[in-house]
Amino acid sequence: MKNNMLNFEDLENLKLAEDLAKTCVEMYSVTSTGLAPEIAYFHSEEFSEQGLDGGNKSSKYVNDIIIKLDDRHNLLRPETVESLFVLYRITEDPKYVFPLAYTVNEVGKSLKFLRSTQRLVLVDIALWSLDDITSILAHRRDKMETFFLGETLKYSIG
């Protein structure tokens, strides 16, 4: 960005990427655990279901999403962290810096969803998937996906 290497179309795409990343981060904020669901739907004129929110009634977006019962698990997918990492590299905006700034032991000192990850799923030397991100008493799965180590943590060491 400093070298003005982005054309108008690039800047439009960057704005879209930032808006999508904001939506991803807000998705974490609507749940009781602070972790995003595997799948979520947005309330719209054509599609609406009541009583299937994320559980965090203090979030201003809690009524904007639908999280169906079969989609309430969290597998610690890397896409949000990867997106924020790329946005930081492009913009150098410090609001995207957390993936670079934290080691594995410091995960979660910045954004709520990383604090939730540490509190809820960090067990000894493993991070566990959760069955229901809408419940603070969520059952931990006896499983950690390999993509968490291979794709997510590489952005937290920097």
Short mmCIF file of C-alpha atoms in Angstrom, two decimals:
data_model
loop_
_atom_site.label_atom_id
_atom_site.label_comp_id
_atom_site.label_asym_id
_atom_site.label_seq_id
_atom_site.Cartn_x
_atom_site.Cartn_y
_atom_site.Cartn_z
CA MET A 1 0.00 0.00 0.00
CA LYS A 2 2.89 2.35 0.75
CA ASN A 3 4.14 2.03 -2.83
CA ASN A 4 0.68 2.64 -4.33
CA MET A 5 0.83 -0.68 -6.17
CA LEU A 6 -2.92 -1.30 -5.90
CA ASN A 7 -5.21 -0.17 -8.69
CA PHE A 8 -8.86 0.82 -8.28
CA GLU A 9 -10.11 -2.76 -8.69
CA ASP A 10 -7.56 -3.98 -6.12
CA LEU A 11 -8.79 -1.35 -3.66
CA GLU A 12 -12.41 -2.42 -4.21
CA ASN A 13 -11.42 -6.04 -3.59
CA LEU A 14 -9.46 -5.02 -0.49
CA LYS A 15 -12.53 -3.22 0.89
CA LEU A 16 -14.61 -6.36 0.27
CA ALA A 17 -11.94 -8.50 1.97
CA GLU A 18 -11.93 -6.20 5.00
CA ASP A 19 -15.72 -6.31 5.22
CA LEU A 20 -15.72 -10.11 4.99
CA ALA A 21 -13.03 -10.34 7.67
CA LYS A 22 -15.07 -8.07 9.94
CA THR A 23 -18.06 -10.39 9.44
CA CYS A 24 -15.87 -13.37 10.37
CA VAL A 25 -14.66 -11.68 13.55
CA GLU A 26 -18.22 -10.64 14.47
CA MET A 27 -19.35 -14.26 13.93
CA TYR A 28 -17.15 -15.19 16.88
CA SER A 29 -18.69 -12.44 19.01
CA VAL A 30 -22.27 -13.71 18.72
CA THR A 31 -21.67 -17.03 20.46
CA SER A 32 -21.54 -17.84 24.15
CA THR A 33 -18.06 -19.34 23.84
CA GLY A 34 -16.61 -16.68 21.54
CA LEU A 35 -15.91 -19.30 18.87
CA ALA A 36 -17.49 -19.40 15.42
CA PRO A 37 -19.80 -22.19 14.30
CA GLU A 38 -18.90 -24.54 11.49
CA ILE A 39 -21.83 -23.18 9.46
CA ALA A 40 -24.01 -20.12 9.98
CA TYR A 41 -26.84 -18.53 8.05
CA PHE A 42 -27.93 -14.92 7.98
CA HIS A 43 -31.49 -13.84 8.69
CA SER A 44 -33.03 -12.40 5.56
CA GLU A 45 -36.47 -11.66 4.15
CA GLU A 46 -36.46 -15.08 2.49
CA PHE A 47 -34.91 -17.08 5.31
CA SER A 48 -35.46 -16.74 9.04
CA GLU A 49 -35.58 -19.10 12.00
CA GLN A 50 -36.09 -17.95 15.56
CA GLY A 51 -34.29 -19.39 18.59
CA LEU A 52 -31.19 -20.52 16.72
CA ASP A 53 -28.81 -17.72 17.65
CA GLY A 54 -25.29 -17.94 19.04
CA GLY A 55 -26.21 -17.43 22.67
CA ASN A 56 -24.36 -14.19 23.41
CA LYS A 57 -27.33 -11.91 24.02
CA SER A 58 -25.02 -8.92 24.58
CA SER A 59 -23.79 -9.01 20.97
CA LYS A 60 -25.49 -6.49 18.73
CA TYR A 61 -25.39 -9.10 15.93
CA VAL A 62 -26.92 -12.02 17.86
CA ASN A 63 -30.24 -11.73 16.02
CA ASP A 64 -28.62 -11.49 12.60
CA ILE A 65 -27.47 -15.09 12.38
CA ILE A 66 -28.93 -18.56 12.51
CA ILE A 67 -26.86 -21.45 13.83
CA LYS A 68 -28.65 -24.74 13.26
CA LEU A 69 -28.21 -27.49 15.82
CA ASP A 70 -26.08 -29.70 13.55
CA ASP A 71 -23.76 -26.76 12.72
CA ARG A 72 -22.87 -25.58 16.25
CA HIS A 73 -19.48 -27.27 16.43
CA ASN A 74 -16.10 -25.59 15.99
CA LEU A 75 -13.17 -27.41 14.42
CA LEU A 76 -10.60 -24.62 14.87
CA ARG A 77 -10.46 -23.87 11.17
CA PRO A 78 -7.72 -21.50 9.97
CA GLU A 79 -9.56 -19.30 7.48
CA THR A 80 -10.23 -16.31 9.71
CA VAL A 81 -6.66 -16.22 11.03
CA GLU A 82 -5.31 -16.60 7.50
CA SER A 83 -7.50 -13.78 6.23
CA LEU A 84 -6.46 -11.42 9.01
CA PHE A 85 -2.81 -12.33 8.43
CA VAL A 86 -3.04 -11.45 4.72
CA LEU A 87 -4.92 -8.24 5.50
CA TYR A 88 -2.21 -7.22 7.93
CA ARG A 89 0.50 -7.91 5.37
CA ILE A 90 -1.30 -5.79 2.77
CA THR A 91 -2.47 -2.91 4.97
CA GLU A 92 -0.06 -3.00 7.93
CA ASP A 93 -3.09 -2.00 10.02
CA PRO A 94 -2.42 -3.11 13.63
CA LYS A 95 -6.01 -4.33 14.06
CA TYR A 96 -4.99 -7.34 11.96
CA VAL A 97 -1.66 -8.03 13.67
CA PHE A 98 -2.62 -10.57 16.32
CA PRO A 99 -1.71 -13.68 14.28
CA LEU A 100 1.86 -12.42 14.04
CA ALA A 101 2.20 -11.16 17.59
CA TYR A 102 1.38 -14.17 19.74
CA THR A 103 3.16 -17.39 20.40
CA VAL A 104 1.24 -20.57 21.14
CA ASN A 105 1.40 -19.89 24.89
CA GLU A 106 0.16 -16.33 24.46
CA VAL A 107 -2.76 -17.11 22.15
CA GLY A 108 -5.77 -15.10 23.13
CA LYS A 109 -4.46 -11.95 24.76
CA SER A 110 -6.02 -9.76 22.09
CA LEU A 111 -9.31 -10.69 20.45
CA LYS A 112 -12.17 -12.33 22.31
CA PHE A 113 -12.34 -15.40 20.12
CA LEU A 114 -8.69 -16.19 20.74
CA ARG A 115 -9.21 -15.76 24.49
CA SER A 116 -12.12 -18.16 24.17
CA THR A 117 -9.98 -20.61 22.24
CA GLN A 118 -7.38 -20.66 25.00
CA ARG A 119 -9.90 -20.90 27.85
CA LEU A 120 -12.16 -23.50 26.30
CA VAL A 121 -10.05 -25.73 24.14
CA LEU A 122 -6.44 -25.56 25.34
CA VAL A 123 -5.88 -28.76 27.28
CA ASP A 124 -2.35 -29.77 28.21
CA ILE A 125 -0.60 -29.87 24.84
CA ALA A 126 -3.63 -30.20 22.57
CA LEU A 127 -6.42 -27.99 21.37
CA TRP A 128 -9.75 -29.71 21.09
CA SER A 129 -12.73 -29.17 18.83
CA LEU A 130 -16.01 -28.27 20.54
CA ASP A 131 -19.46 -29.77 19.99
CA ASP A 132 -21.55 -26.66 20.70
CA ILE A 133 -20.16 -23.13 20.57
CA THR A 134 -23.45 -21.70 21.84
CA SER A 135 -22.96 -23.27 25.27
CA ILE A 136 -20.25 -22.23 27.71
CA LEU A 137 -20.34 -25.82 29.01
CA ALA A 138 -19.61 -27.22 25.56
CA HIS A 139 -18.38 -30.80 25.34
CA ARG A 140 -14.81 -31.07 24.04
CA ARG A 141 -14.26 -33.60 21.30
CA ASP A 142 -11.41 -36.03 21.78
CA LYS A 143 -9.92 -34.78 18.57
CA MET A 144 -7.74 -31.99 17.19
CA GLU A 145 -7.77 -31.44 13.45
CA THR A 146 -4.33 -31.42 11.84
CA PHE A 147 -5.12 -28.22 9.95
CA PHE A 148 -5.16 -26.36 13.25
CA LEU A 149 -1.46 -27.03 13.76
CA GLY A 150 -0.50 -26.95 10.09
CA GLU A 151 -2.47 -23.91 9.00
CA THR A 152 -3.47 -21.79 12.00
CA LEU A 153 -0.59 -21.75 14.45
CA LYS A 154 1.95 -20.87 11.78
CA TYR A 155 0.41 -17.38 11.85
CA SER A 156 0.69 -17.05 15.62
CA ILE A 157 4.44 -17.38 15.79
CA GLY A 158 6.14 -14.30 14.56
#
